[in-house]
Coordinates of C-alpha atoms in Angstrom, one line a residue:
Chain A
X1 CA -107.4 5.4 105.2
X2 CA -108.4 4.1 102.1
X3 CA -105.0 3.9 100.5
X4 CA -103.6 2.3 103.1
X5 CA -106.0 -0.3 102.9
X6 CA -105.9 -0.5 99.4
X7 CA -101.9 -1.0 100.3
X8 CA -102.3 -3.8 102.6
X9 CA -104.6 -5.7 100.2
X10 CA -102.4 -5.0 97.5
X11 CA -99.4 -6.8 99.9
X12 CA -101.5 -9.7 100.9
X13 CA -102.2 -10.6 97.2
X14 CA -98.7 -10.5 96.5
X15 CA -97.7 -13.0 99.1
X16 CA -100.8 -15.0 98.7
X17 CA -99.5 -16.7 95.8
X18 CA -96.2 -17.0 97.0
X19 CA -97.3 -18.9 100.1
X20 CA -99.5 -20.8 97.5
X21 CA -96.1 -21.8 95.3
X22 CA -94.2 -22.5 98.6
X23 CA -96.8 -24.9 99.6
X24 CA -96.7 -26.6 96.3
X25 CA -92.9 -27.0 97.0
X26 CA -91.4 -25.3 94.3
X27 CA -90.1 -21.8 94.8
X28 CA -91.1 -19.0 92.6
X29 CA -88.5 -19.1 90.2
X30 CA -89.8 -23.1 89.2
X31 CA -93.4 -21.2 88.2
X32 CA -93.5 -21.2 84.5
X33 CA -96.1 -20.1 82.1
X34 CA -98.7 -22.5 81.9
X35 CA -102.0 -22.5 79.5
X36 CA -103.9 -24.3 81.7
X37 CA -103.4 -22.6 84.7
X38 CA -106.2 -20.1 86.0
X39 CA -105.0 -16.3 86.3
X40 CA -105.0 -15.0 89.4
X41 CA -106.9 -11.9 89.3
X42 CA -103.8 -10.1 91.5
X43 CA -100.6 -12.4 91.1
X44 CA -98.1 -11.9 88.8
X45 CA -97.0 -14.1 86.3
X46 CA -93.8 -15.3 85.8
X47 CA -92.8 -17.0 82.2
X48 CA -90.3 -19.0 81.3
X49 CA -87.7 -16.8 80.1
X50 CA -88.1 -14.5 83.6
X51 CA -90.1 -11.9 82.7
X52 CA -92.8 -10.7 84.5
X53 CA -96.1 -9.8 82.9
X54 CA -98.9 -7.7 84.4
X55 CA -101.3 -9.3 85.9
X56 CA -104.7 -9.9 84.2
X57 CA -108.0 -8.6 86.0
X58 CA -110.8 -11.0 86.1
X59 CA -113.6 -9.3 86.1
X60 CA -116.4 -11.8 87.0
X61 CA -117.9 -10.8 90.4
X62 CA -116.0 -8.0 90.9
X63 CA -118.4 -5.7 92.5
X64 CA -118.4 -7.9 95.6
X65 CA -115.1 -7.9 97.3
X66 CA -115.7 -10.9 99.2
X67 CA -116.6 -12.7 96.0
X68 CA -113.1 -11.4 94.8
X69 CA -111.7 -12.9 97.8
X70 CA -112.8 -16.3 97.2
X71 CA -112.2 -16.4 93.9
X72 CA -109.0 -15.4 94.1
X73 CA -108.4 -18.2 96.5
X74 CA -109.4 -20.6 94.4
X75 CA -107.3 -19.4 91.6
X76 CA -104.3 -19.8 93.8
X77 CA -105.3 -23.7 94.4
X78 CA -105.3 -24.2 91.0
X79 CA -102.7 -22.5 90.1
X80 CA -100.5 -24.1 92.8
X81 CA -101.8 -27.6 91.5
X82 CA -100.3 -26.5 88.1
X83 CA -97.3 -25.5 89.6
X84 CA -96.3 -28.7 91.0
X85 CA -97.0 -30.9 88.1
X86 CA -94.1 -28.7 86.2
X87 CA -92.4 -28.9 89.1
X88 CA -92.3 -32.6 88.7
X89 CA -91.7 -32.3 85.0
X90 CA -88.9 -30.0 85.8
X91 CA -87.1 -32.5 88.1
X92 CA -87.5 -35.4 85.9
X93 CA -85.8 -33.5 83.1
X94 CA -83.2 -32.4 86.1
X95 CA -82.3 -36.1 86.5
X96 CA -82.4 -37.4 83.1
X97 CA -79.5 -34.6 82.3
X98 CA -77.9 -35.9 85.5
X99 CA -77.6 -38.8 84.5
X100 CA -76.6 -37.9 81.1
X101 CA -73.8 -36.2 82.1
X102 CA -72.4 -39.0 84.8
X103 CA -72.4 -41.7 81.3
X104 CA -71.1 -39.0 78.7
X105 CA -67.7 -37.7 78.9
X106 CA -68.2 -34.0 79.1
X107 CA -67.2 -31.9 76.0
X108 CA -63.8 -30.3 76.0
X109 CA -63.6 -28.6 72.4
X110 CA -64.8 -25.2 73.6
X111 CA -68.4 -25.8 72.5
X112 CA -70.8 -24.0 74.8
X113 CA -73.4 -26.0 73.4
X114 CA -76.0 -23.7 73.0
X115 CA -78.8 -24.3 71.4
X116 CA -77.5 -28.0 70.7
X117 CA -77.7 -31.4 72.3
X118 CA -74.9 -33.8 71.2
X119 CA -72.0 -32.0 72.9
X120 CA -74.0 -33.7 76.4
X121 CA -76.1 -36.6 75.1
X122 CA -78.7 -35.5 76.7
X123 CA -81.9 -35.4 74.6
X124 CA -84.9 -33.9 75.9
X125 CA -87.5 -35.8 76.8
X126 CA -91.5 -34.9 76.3
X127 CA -93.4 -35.4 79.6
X128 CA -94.0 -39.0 80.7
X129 CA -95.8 -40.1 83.4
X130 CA -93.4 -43.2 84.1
X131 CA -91.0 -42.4 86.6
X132 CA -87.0 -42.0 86.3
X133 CA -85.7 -44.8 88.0
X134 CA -83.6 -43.9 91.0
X135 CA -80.0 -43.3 90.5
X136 CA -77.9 -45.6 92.3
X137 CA -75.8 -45.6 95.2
X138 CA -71.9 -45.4 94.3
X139 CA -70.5 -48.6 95.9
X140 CA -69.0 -48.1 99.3
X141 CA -65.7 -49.6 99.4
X142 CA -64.5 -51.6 102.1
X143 CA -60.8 -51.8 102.9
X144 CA -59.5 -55.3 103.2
X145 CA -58.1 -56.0 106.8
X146 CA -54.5 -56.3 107.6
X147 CA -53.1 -60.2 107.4
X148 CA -53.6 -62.2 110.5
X149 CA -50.0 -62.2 112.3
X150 CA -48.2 -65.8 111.4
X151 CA -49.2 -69.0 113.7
X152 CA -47.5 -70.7 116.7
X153 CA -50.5 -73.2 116.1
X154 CA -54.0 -73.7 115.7
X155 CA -57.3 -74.5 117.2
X156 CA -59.8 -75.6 115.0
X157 CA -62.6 -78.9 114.3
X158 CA -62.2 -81.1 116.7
Chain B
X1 CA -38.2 -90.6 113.3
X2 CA -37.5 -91.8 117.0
X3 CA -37.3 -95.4 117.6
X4 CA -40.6 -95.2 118.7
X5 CA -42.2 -94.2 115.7
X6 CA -42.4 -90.5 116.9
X7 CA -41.6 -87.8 114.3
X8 CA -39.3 -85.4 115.8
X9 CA -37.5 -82.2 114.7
X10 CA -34.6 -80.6 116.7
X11 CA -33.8 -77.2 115.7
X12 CA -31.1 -75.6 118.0
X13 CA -33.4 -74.9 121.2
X14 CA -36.4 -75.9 119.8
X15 CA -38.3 -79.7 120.0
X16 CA -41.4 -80.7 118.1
X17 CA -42.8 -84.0 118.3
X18 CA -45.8 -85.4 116.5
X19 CA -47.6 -88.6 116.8
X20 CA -51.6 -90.2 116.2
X21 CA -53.9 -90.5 118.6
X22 CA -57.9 -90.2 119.4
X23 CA -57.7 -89.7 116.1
X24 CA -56.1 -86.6 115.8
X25 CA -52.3 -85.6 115.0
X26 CA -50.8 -84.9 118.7
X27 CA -47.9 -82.0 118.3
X28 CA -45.9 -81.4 121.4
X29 CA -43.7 -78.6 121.4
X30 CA -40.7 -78.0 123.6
X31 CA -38.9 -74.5 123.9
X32 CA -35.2 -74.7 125.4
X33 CA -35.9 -78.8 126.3
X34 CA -33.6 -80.2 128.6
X35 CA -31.6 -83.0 129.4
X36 CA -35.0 -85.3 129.9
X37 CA -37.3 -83.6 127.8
X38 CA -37.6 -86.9 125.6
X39 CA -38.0 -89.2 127.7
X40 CA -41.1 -86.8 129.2
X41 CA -42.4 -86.7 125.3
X42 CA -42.4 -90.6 125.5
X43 CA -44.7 -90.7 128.7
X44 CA -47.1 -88.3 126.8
X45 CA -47.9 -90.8 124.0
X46 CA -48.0 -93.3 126.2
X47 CA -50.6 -91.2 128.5
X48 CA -52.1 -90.1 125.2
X49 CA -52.6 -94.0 124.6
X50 CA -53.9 -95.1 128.0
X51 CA -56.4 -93.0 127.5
X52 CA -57.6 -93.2 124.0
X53 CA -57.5 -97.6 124.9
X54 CA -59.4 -97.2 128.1
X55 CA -62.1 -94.1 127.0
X56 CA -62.9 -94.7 123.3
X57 CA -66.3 -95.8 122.4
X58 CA -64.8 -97.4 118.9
X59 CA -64.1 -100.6 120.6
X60 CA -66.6 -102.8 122.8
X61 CA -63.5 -104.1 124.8
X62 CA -62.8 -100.3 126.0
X63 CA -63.3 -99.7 130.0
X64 CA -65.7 -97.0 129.2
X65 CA -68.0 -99.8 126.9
X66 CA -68.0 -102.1 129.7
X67 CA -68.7 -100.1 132.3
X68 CA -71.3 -98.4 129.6
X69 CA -72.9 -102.7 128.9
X70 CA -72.6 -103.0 132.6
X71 CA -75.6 -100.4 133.2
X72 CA -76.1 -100.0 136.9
X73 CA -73.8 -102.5 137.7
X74 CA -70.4 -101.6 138.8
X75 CA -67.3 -102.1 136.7
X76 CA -64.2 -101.7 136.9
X77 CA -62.4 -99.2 134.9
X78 CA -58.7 -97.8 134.8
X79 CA -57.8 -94.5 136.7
X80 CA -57.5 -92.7 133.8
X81 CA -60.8 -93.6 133.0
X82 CA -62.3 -93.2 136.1
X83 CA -61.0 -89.4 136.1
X84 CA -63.0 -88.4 133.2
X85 CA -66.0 -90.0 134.2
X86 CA -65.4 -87.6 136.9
X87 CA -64.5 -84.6 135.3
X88 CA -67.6 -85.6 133.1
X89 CA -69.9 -85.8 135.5
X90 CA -68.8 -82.8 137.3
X91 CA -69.5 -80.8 134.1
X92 CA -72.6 -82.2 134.1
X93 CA -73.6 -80.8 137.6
X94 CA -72.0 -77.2 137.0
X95 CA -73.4 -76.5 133.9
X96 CA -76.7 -77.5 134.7
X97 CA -77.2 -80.5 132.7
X98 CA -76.6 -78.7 129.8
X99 CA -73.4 -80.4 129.0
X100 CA -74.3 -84.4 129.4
X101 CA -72.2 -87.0 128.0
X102 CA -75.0 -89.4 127.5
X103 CA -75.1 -88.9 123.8
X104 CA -73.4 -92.2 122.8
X105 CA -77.1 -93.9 121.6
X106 CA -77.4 -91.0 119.3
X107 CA -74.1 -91.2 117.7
X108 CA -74.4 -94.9 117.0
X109 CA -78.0 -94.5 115.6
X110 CA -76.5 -91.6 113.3
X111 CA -73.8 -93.8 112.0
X112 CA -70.9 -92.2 114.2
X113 CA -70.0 -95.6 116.0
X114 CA -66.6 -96.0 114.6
X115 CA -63.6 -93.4 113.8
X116 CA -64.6 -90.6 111.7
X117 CA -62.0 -92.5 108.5
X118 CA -64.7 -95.3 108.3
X119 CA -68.5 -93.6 108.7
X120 CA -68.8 -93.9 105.5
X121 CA -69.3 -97.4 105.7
X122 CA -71.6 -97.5 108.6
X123 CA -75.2 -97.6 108.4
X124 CA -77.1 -94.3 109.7
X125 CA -80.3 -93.2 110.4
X126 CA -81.9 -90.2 112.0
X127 CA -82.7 -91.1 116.2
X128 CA -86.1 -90.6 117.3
X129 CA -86.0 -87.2 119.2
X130 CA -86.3 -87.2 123.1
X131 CA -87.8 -85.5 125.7
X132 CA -85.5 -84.2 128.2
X133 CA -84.5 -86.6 130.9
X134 CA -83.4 -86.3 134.1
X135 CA -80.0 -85.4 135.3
X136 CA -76.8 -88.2 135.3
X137 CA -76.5 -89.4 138.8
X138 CA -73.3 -92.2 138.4
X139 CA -71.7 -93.8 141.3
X140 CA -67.8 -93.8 141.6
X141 CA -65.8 -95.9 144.0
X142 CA -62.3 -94.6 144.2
X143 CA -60.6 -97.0 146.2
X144 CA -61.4 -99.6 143.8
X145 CA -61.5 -97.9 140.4
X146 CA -65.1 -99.2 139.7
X147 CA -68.0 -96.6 138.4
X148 CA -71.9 -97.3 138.0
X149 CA -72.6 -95.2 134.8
X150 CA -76.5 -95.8 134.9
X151 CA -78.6 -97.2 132.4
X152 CA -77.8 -94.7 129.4
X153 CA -74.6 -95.1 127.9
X154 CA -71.9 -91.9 127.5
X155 CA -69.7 -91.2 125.5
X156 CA -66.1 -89.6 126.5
X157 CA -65.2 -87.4 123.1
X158 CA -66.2 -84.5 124.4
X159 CA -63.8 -84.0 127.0
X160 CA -61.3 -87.2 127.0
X161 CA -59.5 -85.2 124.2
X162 CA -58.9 -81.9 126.9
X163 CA -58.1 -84.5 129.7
X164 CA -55.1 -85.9 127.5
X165 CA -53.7 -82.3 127.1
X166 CA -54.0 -81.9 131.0
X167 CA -52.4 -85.1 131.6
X168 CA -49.6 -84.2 129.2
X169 CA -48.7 -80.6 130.5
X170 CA -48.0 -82.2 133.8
X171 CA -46.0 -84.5 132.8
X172 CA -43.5 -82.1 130.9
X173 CA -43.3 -79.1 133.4
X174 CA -40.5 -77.9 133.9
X175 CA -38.5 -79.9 130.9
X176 CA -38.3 -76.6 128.9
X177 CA -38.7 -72.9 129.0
X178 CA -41.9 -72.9 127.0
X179 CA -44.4 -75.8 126.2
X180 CA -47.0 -76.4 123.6
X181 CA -49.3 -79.6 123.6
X182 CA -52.4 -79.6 120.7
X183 CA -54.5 -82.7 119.8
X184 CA -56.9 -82.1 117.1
X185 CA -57.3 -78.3 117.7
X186 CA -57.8 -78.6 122.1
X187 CA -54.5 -77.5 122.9
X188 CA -52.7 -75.9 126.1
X189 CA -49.6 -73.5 126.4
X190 CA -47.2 -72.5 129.2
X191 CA -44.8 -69.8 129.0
X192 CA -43.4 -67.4 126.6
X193 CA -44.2 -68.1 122.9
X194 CA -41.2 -68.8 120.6
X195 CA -41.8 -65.0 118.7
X196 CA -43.7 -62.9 121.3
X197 CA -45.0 -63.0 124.9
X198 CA -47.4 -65.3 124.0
X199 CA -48.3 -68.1 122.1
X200 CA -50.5 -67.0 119.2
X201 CA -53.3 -69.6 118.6
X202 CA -55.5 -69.0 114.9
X203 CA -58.8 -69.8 115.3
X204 CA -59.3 -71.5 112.5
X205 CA -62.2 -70.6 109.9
X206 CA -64.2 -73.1 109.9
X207 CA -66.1 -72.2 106.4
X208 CA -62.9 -73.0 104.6
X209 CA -61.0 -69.7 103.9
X210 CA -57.4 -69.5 104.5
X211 CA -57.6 -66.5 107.0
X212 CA -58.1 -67.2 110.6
X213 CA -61.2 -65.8 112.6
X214 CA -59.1 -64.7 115.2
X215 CA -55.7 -64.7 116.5
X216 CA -54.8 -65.3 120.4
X217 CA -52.0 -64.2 121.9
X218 CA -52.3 -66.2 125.1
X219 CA -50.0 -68.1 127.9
X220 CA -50.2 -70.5 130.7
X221 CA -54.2 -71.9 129.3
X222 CA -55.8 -74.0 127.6
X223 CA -57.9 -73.4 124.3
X224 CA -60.4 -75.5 122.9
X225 CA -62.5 -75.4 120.2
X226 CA -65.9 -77.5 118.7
X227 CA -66.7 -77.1 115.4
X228 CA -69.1 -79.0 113.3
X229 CA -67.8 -78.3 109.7
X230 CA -65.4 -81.4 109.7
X231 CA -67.1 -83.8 110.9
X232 CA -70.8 -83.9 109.1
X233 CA -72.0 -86.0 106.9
X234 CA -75.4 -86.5 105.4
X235 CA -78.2 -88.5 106.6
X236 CA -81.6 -88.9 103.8
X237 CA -80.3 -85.4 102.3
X238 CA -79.9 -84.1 105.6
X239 CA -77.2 -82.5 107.4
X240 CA -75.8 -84.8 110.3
X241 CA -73.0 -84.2 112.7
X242 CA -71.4 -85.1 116.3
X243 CA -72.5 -82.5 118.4
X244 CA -75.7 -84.1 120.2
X245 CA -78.1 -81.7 121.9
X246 CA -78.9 -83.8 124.9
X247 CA -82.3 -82.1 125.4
X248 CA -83.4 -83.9 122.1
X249 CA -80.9 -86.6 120.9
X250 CA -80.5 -85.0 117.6
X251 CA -77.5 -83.0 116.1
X252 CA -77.6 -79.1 117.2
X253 CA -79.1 -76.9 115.3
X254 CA -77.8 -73.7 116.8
X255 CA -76.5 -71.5 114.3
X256 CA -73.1 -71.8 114.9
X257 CA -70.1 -73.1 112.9
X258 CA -67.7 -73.0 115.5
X259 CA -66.8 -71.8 119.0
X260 CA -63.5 -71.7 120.7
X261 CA -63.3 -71.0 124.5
X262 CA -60.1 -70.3 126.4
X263 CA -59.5 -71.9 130.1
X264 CA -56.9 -72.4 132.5
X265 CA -58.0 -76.3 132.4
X266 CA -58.7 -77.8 129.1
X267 CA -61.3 -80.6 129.8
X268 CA -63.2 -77.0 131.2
X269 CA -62.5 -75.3 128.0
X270 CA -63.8 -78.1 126.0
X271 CA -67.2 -78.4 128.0
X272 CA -67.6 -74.4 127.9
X273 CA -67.2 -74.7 123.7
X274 CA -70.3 -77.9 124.1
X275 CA -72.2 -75.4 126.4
X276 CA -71.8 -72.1 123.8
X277 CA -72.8 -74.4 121.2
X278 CA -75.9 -75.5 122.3
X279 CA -76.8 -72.1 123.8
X280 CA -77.1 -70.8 120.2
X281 CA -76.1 -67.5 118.4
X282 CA -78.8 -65.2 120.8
X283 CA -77.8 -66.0 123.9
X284 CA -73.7 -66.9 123.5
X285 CA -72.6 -63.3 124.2
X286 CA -74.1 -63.3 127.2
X287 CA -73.4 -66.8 128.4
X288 CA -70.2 -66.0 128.2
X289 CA -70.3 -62.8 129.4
X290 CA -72.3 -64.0 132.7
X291 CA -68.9 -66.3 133.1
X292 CA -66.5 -64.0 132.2
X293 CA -64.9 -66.7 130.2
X294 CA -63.0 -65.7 126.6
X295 CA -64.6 -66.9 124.0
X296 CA -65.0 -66.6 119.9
X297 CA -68.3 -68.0 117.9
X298 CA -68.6 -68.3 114.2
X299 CA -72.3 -68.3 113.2
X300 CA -73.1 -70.5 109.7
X301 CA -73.3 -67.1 107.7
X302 CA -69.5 -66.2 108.5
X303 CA -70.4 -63.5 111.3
X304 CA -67.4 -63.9 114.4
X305 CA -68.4 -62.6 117.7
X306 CA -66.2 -62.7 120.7
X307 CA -67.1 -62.1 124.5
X308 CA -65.8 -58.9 126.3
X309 CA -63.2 -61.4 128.5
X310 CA -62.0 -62.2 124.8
X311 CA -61.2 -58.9 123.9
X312 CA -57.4 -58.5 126.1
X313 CA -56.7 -61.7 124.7
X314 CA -56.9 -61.1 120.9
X315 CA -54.4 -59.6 118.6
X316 CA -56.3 -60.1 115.4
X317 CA -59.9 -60.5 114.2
X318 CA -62.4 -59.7 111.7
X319 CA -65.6 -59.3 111.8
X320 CA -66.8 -61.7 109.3
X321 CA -65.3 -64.8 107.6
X322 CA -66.2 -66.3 103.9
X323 CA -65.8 -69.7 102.5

């Protein structure tokens, strides 16, 4: 049946592109508009703010549904390749505010902060490729043992 | 002070007596003493002196030096001496070779020819390093205290000190509830101590810090201990010290600071601490473990190990020490 078919292509579009964002190991939520990126001829688009937008039809090829296939797999590769460089952009700026907020003391006037960065110190940081260094290890503290019980004598350098 | 020159306290039920000898302070404790107990004290330091006068490699004159110049000749030597040449050489025999008194060329070359007050002013070198030689194979004739050492020369520190504390237990059993006898950190102990079941023996950290490596709660044995971080000294910039590897007539370089071995005998004790130290820090455990002797290492860094026998024996330790 044609609609049925229609139906299950339909379906494997949808989760083609959210096998494609798994792989590039963010989830779906991370995706975020990006200029570059190629449209998929059948994925939706997610923005920043959440909202979904329809997805655009690339015509090229189209009267040859194999054609459509491939293209539409390539799309995905480059869109997944996309997706993880904001991904890693994301969780820079995820440690940077970390670390912000272990060094500041944390605000307790009420502000909510919105729209503004001095209540956290944290200022936002353009894209870099140099890495954030590693946070470090809290020191593990090691409990000093009980005093040695008093003498009779000793045995020693002889 | 006693009119022998012996420093004595006497505090209700308890005696303490210390005196110099081998070069070490001497401490001889008595618990409940009784009616002889000082005259038994006396016959220590005299034992304490027979021995140091007839094994000590400080003066030429010594039985042991003789009998050393004599080579392969025989020479007459005191009992005393005669029974650690024995002990000595039985050592020698059960351990292998591994413990071997014939270090006294090495010592001399490195400057350790007189006591350990005066090095300073001696004059030291590094000893050419030796192949391993064969094993010691002296002659004793014990019904008229005369010994054929051989033609290298030995030296009797390594278990003449032990031998005193032997001697010296003997000779005050049974003149008081509990005994302690310690020369220079080889000591032995019989009954109760004066504040628990045992006698607790530190084992002293030999990088410096005040806390002990180990404590031992221990009766009716002997401890003793080798330790190279008194006695060094330094040779061209070099570290130098008194424990001789026989294998190569140079000091050890094992890894170890320290190692303290508990015994029944203390002469044994003593040659078990030689043989742990020249083993080195991979194999000790299981040296000691093979033996099933107690025993607690200090490597250079400050790490303390301990054999499993060790383990019923210790009521305190750490795992690491610092300077």
């Amino acid at each position: 049946m044609k609609t049925t078919t229609t139906a299950r292509w339909s379906a494997i579009a949808v989760i083609a592109p959210l096998t494609a964002a798994a792989f590039a190991g963010t989830t779906l939520w991370a995706q975020v508009n990006d200029p570059r990126a190629i449209t998929s001829p059948v994925a939706a688009q997610a923005t920043s703010d959440g909202a979904v937008m329809p997805a655009q039809v690339d015509t090229t090829g189209a009267g040859d549904p194999q054609n459509r296939v491939n293209q539409s797999a390539e799309q995905i590769r480059q869109r997944a390749k996309a997706v993880r460089a904001k991904a890693r952009e994301i969780r820079r700026e995820a440690r940077q505010i970390a670390e912000a907020s272990t060094s500041t003391p944390s605000s307790s006037n009420g502000d909510s902060g919105s729209g503004s960065s001095s209540s956290s110190g944290w200022v936002p940081q353009g894209a870099s490729n140099t890495p954030a260094p590693a946070p470090k290890p809290a020191p593990v503290v090691v409990p000093a043992p009980a005093p040695a019980p008093p003498a009779d004598t000793t045995t020693g350098a002889s | 002070m006693t009119e022998q020159g012996l420093s004595q306290q006497e505090v209700s039920s308890d005696m303490t007596t210390t005196f110099n000898a081998m070069g070490s302070t001497v401490t001889v404790r008595i618990l409940d003493p009784g009616d002889d107990a000082q005259r038994a004290i006396e016959a220590v330091r005299e034992k304490f002196s027979t021995i140091e006068r007839t094994c000590t490699r400080f003066d030429a004159n010594s039985d042991l030096m003789v009998a050393n110049a004599r080579g392969r000749r025989w020479a007459q030597v005191a009992p005393e001496c005669l029974d650690v040449l024995r002990r000595a050489h039985r050592a020698h025999t059960e351990t292998g070779g591994i413990f071997d008194p014939r270090t006294l060329e090495s010592l001399q070359t490195l400057g350790y020819d007189r006591s350990w007050e005066r090095i300073e002013e001696s004059t030291r070198v590094w000893p050419t390093p030796t192949r391993r030689v064969r094993m010691w194979h002296p002659s004793f004739d014990e019904a008229r205290s005369r010994v054929r050492i051989g033609s290298r020369p030995v030296d009797l520190g390594g278990i003449g000190k032990g031998f005193a504390v032997t001697e010296s237990m003997k000779i005050l059993r049974g003149h008081g509830r509990s005994i302690l006898v310690e020369a220079g950190g080889d000591l032995a102990v019989q009954g109760p101590g004066p504040n628990s079941a045992g006698w607790r023996v530190h084992v002293e950290n030999p990088l410096g810090g005040e806390q002990p490596a180990a404590v031992w709660e221990i009766t009716d044995v002997a401890v003793a201990t080798s330790s190279i971080y008194r006695r060094q000294w330094q040779i061209e910039g070099r570290r130098a010290h008194h424990l001789i590897d026989p294998r190569t007539g140079m000091p050890a370089e094992s890894g170890l600071a320290s190692v303290t071995v508990v015994h029944p005998d203390a002469p044994t004790a003593e040659v078990w601490t030689k043989v742990g130290f020249l083993t080195g820090c991979a194999d000790i455990r299981s040296v000691f473990d093979d033996v099933k002797l107690p025993a607690v290492w200090i490597t250079d860094d400050g790490r303390v190990g301990y054999s499993k026998a060790a383990t019923p024996l210790l009521t305190w330790k750490v795992s690491r020490v610092h300077a």
